[in-house]
Structure formats: C-alpha cells, structure tokens
Short mmCIF file of C-alpha atoms (C1' of nucleotides) in Angstrom, two decimals:
data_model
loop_
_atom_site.label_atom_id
_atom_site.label_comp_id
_atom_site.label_asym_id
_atom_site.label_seq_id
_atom_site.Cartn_x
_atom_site.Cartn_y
_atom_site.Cartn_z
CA UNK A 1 48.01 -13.92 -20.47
CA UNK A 2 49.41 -14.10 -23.98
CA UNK A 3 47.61 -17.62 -24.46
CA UNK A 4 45.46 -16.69 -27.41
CA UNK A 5 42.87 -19.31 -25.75
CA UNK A 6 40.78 -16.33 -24.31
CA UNK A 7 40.21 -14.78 -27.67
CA UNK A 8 38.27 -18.52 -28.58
CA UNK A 9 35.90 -19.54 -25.77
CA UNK A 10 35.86 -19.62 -22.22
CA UNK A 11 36.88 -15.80 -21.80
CA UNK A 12 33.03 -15.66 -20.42
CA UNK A 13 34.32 -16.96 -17.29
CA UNK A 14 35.51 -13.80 -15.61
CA UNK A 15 33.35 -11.37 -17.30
CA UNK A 16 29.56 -12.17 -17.32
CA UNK A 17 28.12 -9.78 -15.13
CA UNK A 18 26.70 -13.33 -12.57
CA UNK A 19 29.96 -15.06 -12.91
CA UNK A 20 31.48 -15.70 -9.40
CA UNK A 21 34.50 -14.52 -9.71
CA UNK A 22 33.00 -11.24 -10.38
CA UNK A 23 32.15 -10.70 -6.77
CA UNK A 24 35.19 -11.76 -5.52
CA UNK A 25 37.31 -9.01 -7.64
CA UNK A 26 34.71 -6.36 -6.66
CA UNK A 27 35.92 -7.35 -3.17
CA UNK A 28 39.29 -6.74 -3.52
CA UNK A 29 38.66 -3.89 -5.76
CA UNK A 30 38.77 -1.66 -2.58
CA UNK A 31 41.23 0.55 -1.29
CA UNK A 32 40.76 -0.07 2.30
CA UNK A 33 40.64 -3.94 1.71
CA UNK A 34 43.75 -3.58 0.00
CA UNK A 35 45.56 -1.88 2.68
CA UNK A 36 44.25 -3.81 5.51
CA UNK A 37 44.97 -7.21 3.99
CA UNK A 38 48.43 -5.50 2.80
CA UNK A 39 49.57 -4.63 6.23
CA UNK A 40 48.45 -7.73 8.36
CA UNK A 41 50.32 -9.53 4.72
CA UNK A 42 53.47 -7.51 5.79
CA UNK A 43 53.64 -7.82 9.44
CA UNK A 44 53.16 -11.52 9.04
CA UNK A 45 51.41 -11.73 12.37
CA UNK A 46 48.16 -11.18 14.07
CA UNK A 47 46.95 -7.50 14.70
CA UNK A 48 45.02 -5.76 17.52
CA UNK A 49 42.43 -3.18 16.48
CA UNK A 50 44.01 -0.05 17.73
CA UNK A 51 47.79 -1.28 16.21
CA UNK A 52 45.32 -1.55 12.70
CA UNK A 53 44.37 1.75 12.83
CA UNK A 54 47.65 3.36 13.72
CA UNK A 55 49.34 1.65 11.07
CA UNK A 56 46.85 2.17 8.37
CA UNK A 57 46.94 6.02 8.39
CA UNK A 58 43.69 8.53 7.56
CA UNK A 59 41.75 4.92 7.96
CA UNK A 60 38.32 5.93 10.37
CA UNK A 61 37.41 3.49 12.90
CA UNK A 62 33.90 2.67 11.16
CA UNK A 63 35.57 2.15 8.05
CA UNK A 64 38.43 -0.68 9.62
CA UNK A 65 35.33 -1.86 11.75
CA UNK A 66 33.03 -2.22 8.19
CA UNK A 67 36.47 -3.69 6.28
CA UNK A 68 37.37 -6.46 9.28
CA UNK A 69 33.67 -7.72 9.29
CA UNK A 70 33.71 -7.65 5.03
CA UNK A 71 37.27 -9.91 4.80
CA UNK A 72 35.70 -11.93 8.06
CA UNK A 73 32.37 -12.30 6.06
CA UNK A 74 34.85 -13.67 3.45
CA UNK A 75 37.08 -15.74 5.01
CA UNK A 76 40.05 -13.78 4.54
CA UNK A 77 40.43 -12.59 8.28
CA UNK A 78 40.07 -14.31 11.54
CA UNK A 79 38.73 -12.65 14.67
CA UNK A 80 40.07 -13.64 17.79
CA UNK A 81 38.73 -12.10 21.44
CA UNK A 82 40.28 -12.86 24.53
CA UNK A 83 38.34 -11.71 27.24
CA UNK A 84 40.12 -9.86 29.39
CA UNK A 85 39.51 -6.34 30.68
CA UNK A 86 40.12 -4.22 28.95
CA UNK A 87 39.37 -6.84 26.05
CA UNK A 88 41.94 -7.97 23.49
CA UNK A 89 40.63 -8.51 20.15
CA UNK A 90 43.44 -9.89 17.08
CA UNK A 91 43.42 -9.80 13.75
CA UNK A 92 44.70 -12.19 11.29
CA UNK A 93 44.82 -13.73 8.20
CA UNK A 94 43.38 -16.70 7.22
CA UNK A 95 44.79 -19.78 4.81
CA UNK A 96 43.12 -17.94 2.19
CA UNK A 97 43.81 -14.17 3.22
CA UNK A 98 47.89 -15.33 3.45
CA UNK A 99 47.17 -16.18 -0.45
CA UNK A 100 45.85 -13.02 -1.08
CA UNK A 101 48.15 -11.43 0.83
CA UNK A 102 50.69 -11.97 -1.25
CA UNK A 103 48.54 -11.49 -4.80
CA UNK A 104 47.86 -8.03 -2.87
CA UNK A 105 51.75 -7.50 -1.95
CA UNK A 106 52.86 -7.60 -5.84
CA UNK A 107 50.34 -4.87 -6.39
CA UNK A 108 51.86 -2.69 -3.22
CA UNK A 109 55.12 -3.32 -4.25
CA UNK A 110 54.57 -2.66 -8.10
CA UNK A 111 52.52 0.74 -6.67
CA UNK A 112 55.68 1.99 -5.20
CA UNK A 113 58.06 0.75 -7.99
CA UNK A 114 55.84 2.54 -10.58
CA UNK A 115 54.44 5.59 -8.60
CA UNK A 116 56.81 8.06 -10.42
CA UNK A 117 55.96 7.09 -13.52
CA UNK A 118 52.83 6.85 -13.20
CA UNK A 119 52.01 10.21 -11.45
CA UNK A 120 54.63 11.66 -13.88
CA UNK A 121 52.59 10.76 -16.94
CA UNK A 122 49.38 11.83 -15.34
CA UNK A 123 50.49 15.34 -15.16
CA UNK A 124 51.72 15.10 -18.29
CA UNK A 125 48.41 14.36 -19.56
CA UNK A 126 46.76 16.82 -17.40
CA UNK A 127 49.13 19.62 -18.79
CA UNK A 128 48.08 18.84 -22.63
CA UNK A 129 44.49 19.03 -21.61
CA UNK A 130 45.05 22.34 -20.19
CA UNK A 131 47.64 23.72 -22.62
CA UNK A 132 45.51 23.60 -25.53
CA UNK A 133 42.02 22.98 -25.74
CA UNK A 134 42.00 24.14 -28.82
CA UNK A 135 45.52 25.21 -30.32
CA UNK A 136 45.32 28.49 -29.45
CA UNK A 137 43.00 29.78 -32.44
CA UNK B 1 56.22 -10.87 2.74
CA UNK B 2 57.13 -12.59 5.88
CA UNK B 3 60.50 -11.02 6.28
CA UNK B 4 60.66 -9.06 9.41
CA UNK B 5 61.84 -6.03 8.26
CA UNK B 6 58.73 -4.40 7.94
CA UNK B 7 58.18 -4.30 11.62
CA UNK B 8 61.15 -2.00 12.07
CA UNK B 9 61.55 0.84 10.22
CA UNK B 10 60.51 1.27 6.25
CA UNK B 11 56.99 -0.34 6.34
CA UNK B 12 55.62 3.34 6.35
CA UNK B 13 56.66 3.72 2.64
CA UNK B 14 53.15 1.82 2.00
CA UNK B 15 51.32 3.31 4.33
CA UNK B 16 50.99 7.47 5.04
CA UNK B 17 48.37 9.10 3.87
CA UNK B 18 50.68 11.30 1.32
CA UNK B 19 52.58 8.41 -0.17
CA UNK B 20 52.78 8.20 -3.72
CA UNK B 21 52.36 4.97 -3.92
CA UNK B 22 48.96 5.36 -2.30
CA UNK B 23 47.51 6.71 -5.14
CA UNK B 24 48.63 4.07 -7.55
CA UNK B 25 47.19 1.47 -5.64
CA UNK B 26 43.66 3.49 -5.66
CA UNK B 27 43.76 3.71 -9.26
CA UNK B 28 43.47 -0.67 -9.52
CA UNK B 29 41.32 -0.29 -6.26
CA UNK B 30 38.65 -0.17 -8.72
CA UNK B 31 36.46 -2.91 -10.65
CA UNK B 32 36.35 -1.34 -13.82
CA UNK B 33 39.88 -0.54 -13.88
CA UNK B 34 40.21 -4.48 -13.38
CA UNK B 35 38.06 -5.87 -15.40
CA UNK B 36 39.36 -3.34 -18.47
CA UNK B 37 42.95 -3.68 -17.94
CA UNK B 38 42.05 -7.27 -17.30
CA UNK B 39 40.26 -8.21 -20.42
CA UNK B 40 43.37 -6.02 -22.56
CA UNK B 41 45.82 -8.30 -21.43
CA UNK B 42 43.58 -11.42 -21.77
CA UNK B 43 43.20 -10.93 -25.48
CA UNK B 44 46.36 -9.61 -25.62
CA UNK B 45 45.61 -7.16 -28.49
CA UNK B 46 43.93 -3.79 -29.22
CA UNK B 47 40.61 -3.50 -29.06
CA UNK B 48 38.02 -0.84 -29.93
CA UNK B 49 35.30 0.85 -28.06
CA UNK B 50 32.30 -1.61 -28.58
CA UNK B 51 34.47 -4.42 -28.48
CA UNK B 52 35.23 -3.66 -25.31
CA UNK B 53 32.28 -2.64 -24.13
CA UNK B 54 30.34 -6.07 -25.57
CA UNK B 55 32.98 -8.16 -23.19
CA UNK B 56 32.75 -6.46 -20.22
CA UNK B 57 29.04 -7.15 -19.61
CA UNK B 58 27.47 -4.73 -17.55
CA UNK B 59 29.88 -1.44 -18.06
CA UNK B 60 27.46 1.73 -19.20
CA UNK B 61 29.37 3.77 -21.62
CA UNK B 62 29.72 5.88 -19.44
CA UNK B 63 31.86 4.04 -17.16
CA UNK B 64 34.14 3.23 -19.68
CA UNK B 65 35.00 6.20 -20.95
CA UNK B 66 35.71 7.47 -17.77
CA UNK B 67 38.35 4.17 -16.94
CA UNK B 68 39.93 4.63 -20.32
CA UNK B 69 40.71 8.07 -19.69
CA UNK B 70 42.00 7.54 -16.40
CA UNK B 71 43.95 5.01 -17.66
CA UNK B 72 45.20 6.75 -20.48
CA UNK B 73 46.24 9.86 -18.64
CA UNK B 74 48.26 7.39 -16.07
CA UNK B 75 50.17 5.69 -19.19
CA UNK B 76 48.70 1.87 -18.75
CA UNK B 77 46.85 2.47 -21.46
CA UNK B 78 47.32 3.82 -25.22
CA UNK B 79 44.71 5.27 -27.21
CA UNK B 80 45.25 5.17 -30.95
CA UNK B 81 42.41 7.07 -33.56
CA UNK B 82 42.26 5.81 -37.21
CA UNK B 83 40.51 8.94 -38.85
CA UNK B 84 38.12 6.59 -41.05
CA UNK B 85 34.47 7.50 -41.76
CA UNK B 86 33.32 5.91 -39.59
CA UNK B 87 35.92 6.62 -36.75
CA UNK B 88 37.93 3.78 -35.62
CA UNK B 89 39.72 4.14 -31.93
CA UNK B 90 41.83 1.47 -31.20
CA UNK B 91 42.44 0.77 -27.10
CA UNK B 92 45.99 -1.07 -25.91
CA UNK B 93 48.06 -1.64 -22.90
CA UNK B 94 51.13 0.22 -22.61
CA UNK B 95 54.44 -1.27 -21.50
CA UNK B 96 53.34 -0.06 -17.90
CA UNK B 97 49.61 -2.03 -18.58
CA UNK B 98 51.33 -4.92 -19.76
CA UNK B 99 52.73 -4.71 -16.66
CA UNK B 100 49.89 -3.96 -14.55
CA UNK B 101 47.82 -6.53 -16.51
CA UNK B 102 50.19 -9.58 -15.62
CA UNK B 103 49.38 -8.63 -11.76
CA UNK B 104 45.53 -8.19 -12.33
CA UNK B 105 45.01 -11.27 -14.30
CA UNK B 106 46.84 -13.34 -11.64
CA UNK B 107 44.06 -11.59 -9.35
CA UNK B 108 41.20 -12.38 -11.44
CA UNK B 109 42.26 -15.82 -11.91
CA UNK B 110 43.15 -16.52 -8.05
CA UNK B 111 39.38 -14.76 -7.55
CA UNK B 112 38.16 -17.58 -10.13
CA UNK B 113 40.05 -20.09 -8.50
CA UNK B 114 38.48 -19.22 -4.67
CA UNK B 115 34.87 -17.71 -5.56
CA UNK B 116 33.39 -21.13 -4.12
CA UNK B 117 34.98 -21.04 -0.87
CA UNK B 118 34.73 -17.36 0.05
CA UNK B 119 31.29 -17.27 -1.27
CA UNK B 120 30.71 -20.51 1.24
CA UNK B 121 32.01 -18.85 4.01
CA UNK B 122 30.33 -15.95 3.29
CA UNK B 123 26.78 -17.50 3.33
CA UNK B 124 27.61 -19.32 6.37
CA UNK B 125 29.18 -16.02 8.38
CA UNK B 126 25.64 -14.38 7.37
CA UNK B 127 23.20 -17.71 7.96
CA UNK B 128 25.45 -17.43 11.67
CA UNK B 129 24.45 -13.85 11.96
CA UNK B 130 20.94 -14.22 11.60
CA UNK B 131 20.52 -17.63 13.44
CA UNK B 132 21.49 -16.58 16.63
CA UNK B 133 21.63 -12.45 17.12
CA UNK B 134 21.33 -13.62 21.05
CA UNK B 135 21.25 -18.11 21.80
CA UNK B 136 17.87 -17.83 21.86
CA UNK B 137 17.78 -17.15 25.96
"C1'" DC C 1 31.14 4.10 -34.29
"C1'" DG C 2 32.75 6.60 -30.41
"C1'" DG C 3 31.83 9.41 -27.73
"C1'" DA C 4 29.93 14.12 -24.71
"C1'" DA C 5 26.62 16.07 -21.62
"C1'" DT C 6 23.07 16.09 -18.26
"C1'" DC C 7 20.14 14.65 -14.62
"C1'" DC C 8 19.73 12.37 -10.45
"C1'" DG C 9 19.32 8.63 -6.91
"C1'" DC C 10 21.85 5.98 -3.85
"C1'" DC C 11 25.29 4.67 -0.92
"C1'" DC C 12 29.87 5.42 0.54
"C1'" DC C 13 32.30 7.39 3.90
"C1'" DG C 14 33.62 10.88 7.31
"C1'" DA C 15 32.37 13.18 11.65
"C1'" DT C 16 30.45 12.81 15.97
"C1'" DA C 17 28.50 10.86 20.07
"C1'" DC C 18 27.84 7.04 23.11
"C1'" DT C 19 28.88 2.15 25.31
"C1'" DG C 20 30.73 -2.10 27.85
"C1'" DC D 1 40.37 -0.94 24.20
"C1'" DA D 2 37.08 -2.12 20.81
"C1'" DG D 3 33.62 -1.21 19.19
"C1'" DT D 4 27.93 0.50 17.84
"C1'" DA D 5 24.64 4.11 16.26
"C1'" DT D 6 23.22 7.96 13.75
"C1'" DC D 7 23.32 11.83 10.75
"C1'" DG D 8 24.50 14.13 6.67
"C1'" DG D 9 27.09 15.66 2.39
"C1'" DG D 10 29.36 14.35 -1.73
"C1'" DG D 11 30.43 11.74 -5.30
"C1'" DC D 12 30.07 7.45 -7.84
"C1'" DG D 13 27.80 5.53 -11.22
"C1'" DG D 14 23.41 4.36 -13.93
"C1'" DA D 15 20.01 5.97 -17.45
"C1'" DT D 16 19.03 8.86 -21.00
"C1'" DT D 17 19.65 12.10 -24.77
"C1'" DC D 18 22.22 14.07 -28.39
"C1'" DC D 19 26.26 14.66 -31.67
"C1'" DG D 20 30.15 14.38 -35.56
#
DNA sequence: CGGAATCCGCCCCGATACTG
DNA sequence: CAGTATCGGGGCGGATTCCG
C-alpha cells in the first residue's frame, strides 16, 4: 500500500475476475471461515467437533460440518480421527491455516478495537437517512 | 495468538453471538467489501464510480453501490460529490479504511502469495474424493 | 456520469430427523 | 460424539430498465 506501483501495471493481479487469488479471498471472505480459523488461531491447539461448536456460538452443526470440509478442501485444516468409541475426531490448523490464522487474528482484534466506532457511525448514518429525507419541506 | 490466555477466561469477547465485534468482522466477511476497500488503498487515492467499477472486473453496479453505502454508513469510506454537469462523485478511505485497508491488502496479497498451493490441495482433496468413495471392494 | 428501481433465480443457511 | 440427509424460506446478487 502507498507504493504508487499499482496505479502503473501489475494491479491486474488481484482483480481480474480468473486471477487466482480471487478464489482464495472469496474463501476467506466468509464469516464462519473467519471464526472457525479465528478460534482454532487462538486456542493454539487442536479442536474436537463438539468443543468447535460450543465455542463458536449460534454456529449450526451443518454449517461447522460444510466450513471444516471447505478449509480441509483447502489445506487450511487437518482432520484427525482416532477410532475409538465413541470416536474422537480433532481439528487443527495446518502450516498454512497457522499463517492465516494470524492474517485472520489482526482482523478479530482490529473488529473489537474498532467496533464502537464503527457501529457508532453507522447509526449515525442511519439517523440522517431517517431524519430528513427531504428537509422537512 | 499462541498466548494461553485465551483458554481461560476473555476469549468470549470474540465469540457470542451479541458481540459487537461480531458484526464488524461480518462487514469484511464479504468479497466485495475486499476487493473495494482493497483496490482504495492499492491506488491509494480517490476514485470515482466507473473507475472503480472498470478495476474491479466483474462487480454489477449494483453491487457496488450497495458496498459503498455500507461502507460509507460504517465510516471506512468517504463519499465526496463535485456538483459538475456532468456529476462527479469522488470515493476515499477514511482514517478507519486506511486502516482497514492495510489489514485487507496484507490478505489479498498473502491470498496471491498461496493461491497455488491451496488450489493444489484443493484439486487433490476433490480428485481423492471421487477416486475412491469406497477402495473399490 | 452516477446512480435508483424492479424482477427474479439460485443457493445459502437454518431447522429437523436419522445414523454409526 | 460426530456426523449425513432432506426440506424449505429468505435473501444475496445478477440482469435489465430508466433517470437527472
């Protein structure tokens, strides 16, 4: 950022509609990926199902079922079963999910640093939309 | 990340359903919210409606609109009207975006940086899951 | 140029039931 | 405990049309 390099030439990269990268952002541009790959980030350890969906509150099971597979899909997330009975099945990050981990971190932490002043301004805005349409004749 | 102390007590700041920050991070869980915000603070200057819409390949008009609004309304983003015939609207990051664009442009450059391998793994997770649904008896 | 408004299909996601 | 399967509504988002 502030390089004026993008303004020149290879800007492309991250915003043709077939670049890579592309699909990698839309992957992380997902609530529930965020907070899955936030927690197991913060915990800093492998994760059983159940402890996932305690922790990650209002989450459904189908949706942490459909997230896991996604950041497994990805290679963000490792699976592990151990087959007892009942069975024990971990979750954790990956080489590459520890890296995002931390990218996804920043944004938790920068949520919570900013959330007052964010949610401030937006009903801010939301009382000059309603205040006057149109000033009042 | 990786100090303990989330496993004790104030880890649920992140996490419940009703917490503020919550809602911040759903506003960035979104790809047009990335890509705009992204592109603002790769070029590092105001731009207008077309311009905008030219480099993000792919956004109906629709679509932005409706992100620069959001934005606007939660203060990342400025909107600025020159009243020239014809009408020139000027888009910029706010202190807050400038903010908020540092941490999304480190995310779309660590998604440039890893598209290869995740897209690897991902090909080879789904060329696993249709090779053997059962080890062929 | 910079939108607003409308129509509408698709798929996301929640709720629920069942399984090994 | 750790899932799979199915149904169904709602909303996200694309395409199109029109406007100052």
């Amino acid at each position: 950022m502030g390089t004026y390099s993008y303004a020149e030439a290879d800007w492309t990269l991250a915003y043709r509609r077939d670049c890579p990268s592309r699909t990698v952002i839309e992957v992380l541009a997902n609530k529930w990926v965020l907070y899955v790959v936030g927690a197991l980030g913060r915990f800093d350890r492998p994760m059983r199902f159940n402890e996932l969906r305690r922790v990650l509150d209002g989450i459904t099971q189908k949706m942490l079922t459909q997230t896991l597979r996604a950041l497994e899909r990805d290679g963000l997330v490792s699976r592990t079963v151990y087959p007892t009975t009942p069975p024990r099945v971990e979750y954790g990050l990956t080489t590459l999910g520890i890296d995002a981990g931390r990218l996804i971190c920043a944004i938790a932490d920068w949520s919570e640093e900013h959330a007052q002043v964010i949610l401030t301004a937006r009903s801010e805005f939301d009382y000059r939309a309603t205040a006057q349409p149109t000033p009042a004749r």
